[in-house]
Amino acid sequence: MQHRHRRNCESDCRTPSHRCPKPCPPRCTRHAAQCPQRQGGGLTFREPKAKGKRTVPLPSELVPLLRAHRTAQRRERLVAGELWQDNDLVFCRPDGWAIARNDDWRDWKALLRAAGVRDVRVHDGRHTAGTLLIEHGVHLRTVQEILGHSRITTTERYTHVASPMAQDAAERMNRALWGSATTATRTATED
């Protein structure tokens, strides 16, 4: 294994169990926890990967829930008073500051346990959304736009689980060519 300096390493450290990272480029804004030039710690805001803002369509059942959340957030703002930090965040701490990703991760894990579902990454929620949209017949380009992917090839990764859609396509082709949906299903299950 290559050598990599840790925060508490001496400059002449040669411990083989870790390796030195490349030095940060000038005006580096991607300071990870291991960055030798990182100072102060804490959360920082950075520009989103996507260019500009985008509109995200919402299921109608979600709108009243988000409105109730906004009302609760306004109450938190009043309680926080001068301590409130307005960062224009939909989900934030009671003082308006960003939620630390470790806290978000712990909340996600607690939510999964409470729901009685298997343990998955936070990012898997995006994959679930993309998969559900595709399986319900939403066009791939529309899914791309909703998920904010810049390339369609990224969105195409979600199509490998769309076997119900493939079965539906086979049945539609069967009806178009032979006028019967049962033949395609019967042939597929008999083989």
XYZ file of C-alpha atoms in Angstrom:
191
model
C 0.000 0.000 0.000
C 1.232 3.494 -0.782
C 2.051 6.057 1.879
C -0.478 8.848 2.592
C -0.085 11.544 5.253
C -2.753 11.793 7.906
C -3.462 14.977 9.860
C -1.142 14.023 12.700
C 1.727 12.765 10.491
C 5.138 14.334 10.710
C 6.417 15.793 7.444
C 8.974 12.980 7.115
C 6.454 10.196 7.900
C 6.894 7.044 5.817
C 4.392 4.692 7.450
C 3.491 2.176 4.724
C -0.170 1.818 5.748
C -1.247 5.133 4.255
C -0.352 7.345 1.295
C 0.174 11.067 0.777
C -2.579 12.849 -1.167
C -1.736 15.106 -4.058
C -1.460 18.740 -2.989
C -4.578 20.849 -3.511
C -4.666 22.975 -6.651
C -4.724 26.760 -6.243
C -8.067 28.078 -4.912
C -9.226 24.528 -4.109
C -12.901 24.352 -3.109
C -13.181 20.572 -2.710
C -11.702 20.151 0.749
C -12.392 16.635 1.919
C -11.682 15.573 5.483
C -8.224 14.294 4.469
C -7.165 17.471 2.651
C -3.882 18.769 4.103
C -4.973 22.381 3.464
C -8.384 22.105 5.115
C -8.858 24.532 7.968
C -11.676 25.130 10.415
C -13.852 22.182 9.405
C -17.613 22.584 9.421
C -20.056 22.741 6.549
C -19.544 24.842 3.457
C -21.862 25.693 0.573
C -20.804 25.051 -2.985
C -22.398 25.550 -6.359
C -24.605 22.655 -7.492
C -23.285 20.438 -10.282
C -26.229 21.308 -12.526
C -26.255 24.659 -14.260
C -28.739 27.063 -12.716
C -31.964 26.222 -10.968
C -34.438 23.671 -12.249
C -38.085 23.007 -11.623
C -38.935 19.631 -10.105
C -42.470 18.350 -10.613
C -44.079 17.116 -7.385
C -46.798 14.555 -6.763
C -49.930 16.461 -5.682
C -50.040 14.588 -2.346
C -46.618 16.003 -1.453
C -47.585 19.680 -1.829
C -49.652 19.990 1.413
C -46.889 18.191 3.319
C -44.298 20.665 2.065
C -46.581 23.598 2.913
C -46.980 22.262 6.468
C -43.199 21.884 6.660
C -42.740 25.496 5.546
C -45.185 26.671 8.239
C -43.248 24.715 10.890
C -39.982 26.165 9.569
C -41.376 29.704 9.883
C -42.177 28.972 13.543
C -38.605 27.723 14.039
C -37.354 30.944 12.482
C -39.379 33.022 14.958
C -38.100 30.964 17.896
C -34.483 31.255 16.694
C -34.762 35.042 16.365
C -31.386 36.634 15.674
C -29.687 33.233 15.654
C -31.539 32.305 12.440
C -29.246 31.997 9.426
C -31.219 32.433 6.237
C -29.689 30.088 3.683
C -32.866 29.520 1.636
C -32.931 25.805 2.515
C -36.037 23.638 2.393
C -34.644 21.269 5.029
C -32.372 22.699 7.681
C -31.579 22.752 11.394
C -33.825 24.797 13.736
C -31.399 27.739 13.356
C -31.591 27.740 9.541
C -28.141 26.262 9.006
C -27.524 23.216 6.804
C -28.008 19.746 8.236
C -24.685 17.946 8.599
C -24.527 14.948 6.304
C -23.768 12.651 9.258
C -26.989 13.786 10.935
C -28.878 13.333 7.674
C -27.396 9.838 7.336
C -28.424 8.903 10.909
C -31.962 10.194 10.296
C -32.143 8.166 7.076
C -31.024 4.985 8.859
C -33.596 5.566 11.636
C -36.310 6.077 9.024
C -35.404 2.801 7.302
C -35.520 0.924 10.624
C -38.874 2.495 11.533
C -40.291 1.548 8.118
C -39.005 -2.009 8.488
C -37.214 -1.989 5.140
C -33.720 -3.139 4.229
C -30.719 -0.934 4.881
C -29.720 1.149 1.823
C -27.711 4.285 1.064
C -29.356 7.714 0.998
C -28.498 7.940 -2.704
C -30.476 4.749 -3.332
C -33.598 6.871 -2.834
C -32.768 8.584 -6.133
C -32.332 5.198 -7.801
C -35.691 4.077 -6.426
C -37.374 7.213 -7.779
C -35.814 6.735 -11.216
C -36.689 3.047 -11.299
C -40.301 3.649 -10.253
C -40.729 6.348 -12.885
C -39.359 4.090 -15.626
C -41.432 1.105 -14.485
C -44.544 3.276 -14.619
C -43.904 4.188 -18.229
C -42.338 7.642 -17.839
C -40.139 8.423 -20.839
C -36.401 8.140 -20.216
C -35.777 11.803 -21.172
C -38.375 12.923 -18.629
C -36.738 10.803 -15.917
C -33.396 12.346 -16.903
C -34.816 15.837 -16.410
C -36.480 15.015 -13.075
C -33.307 13.461 -11.658
C -31.145 16.261 -13.055
C -28.793 14.035 -15.014
C -26.762 15.890 -17.612
C -26.301 12.746 -19.733
C -28.936 10.252 -20.791
C -26.395 7.452 -20.288
C -26.520 8.109 -16.547
C -30.297 7.721 -16.561
C -30.084 4.589 -18.702
C -28.496 2.778 -15.742
C -31.976 2.649 -14.215
C -33.459 0.652 -17.101
C -31.901 -2.709 -16.204
C -34.584 -3.320 -13.579
C -37.508 -2.565 -15.852
C -38.445 -6.193 -16.582
C -42.195 -5.517 -16.079
C -41.892 -2.923 -18.852
C -40.162 -5.448 -21.111
C -42.994 -7.933 -20.493
C -45.548 -5.212 -21.246
C -43.705 -4.367 -24.480
C -43.745 -8.043 -25.521
C -47.473 -8.249 -24.857
C -48.123 -5.063 -26.846
C -46.057 -6.372 -29.765
C -47.956 -9.652 -29.612
C -51.308 -7.822 -29.738
C -50.079 -5.681 -32.630
C -48.886 -8.653 -34.677
C -51.229 -11.470 -33.679
C -54.075 -9.757 -31.827
C -53.608 -11.765 -28.629
C -51.737 -11.005 -25.414
C -51.874 -14.493 -23.949
C -49.706 -16.133 -26.632
C -46.609 -14.058 -25.748
C -47.043 -14.703 -22.051
C -47.676 -18.420 -22.563
C -44.701 -18.805 -24.921
C -42.381 -16.937 -22.548
C -43.419 -19.030 -19.545
C -43.339 -22.372 -21.401
C -39.768 -21.896 -22.714
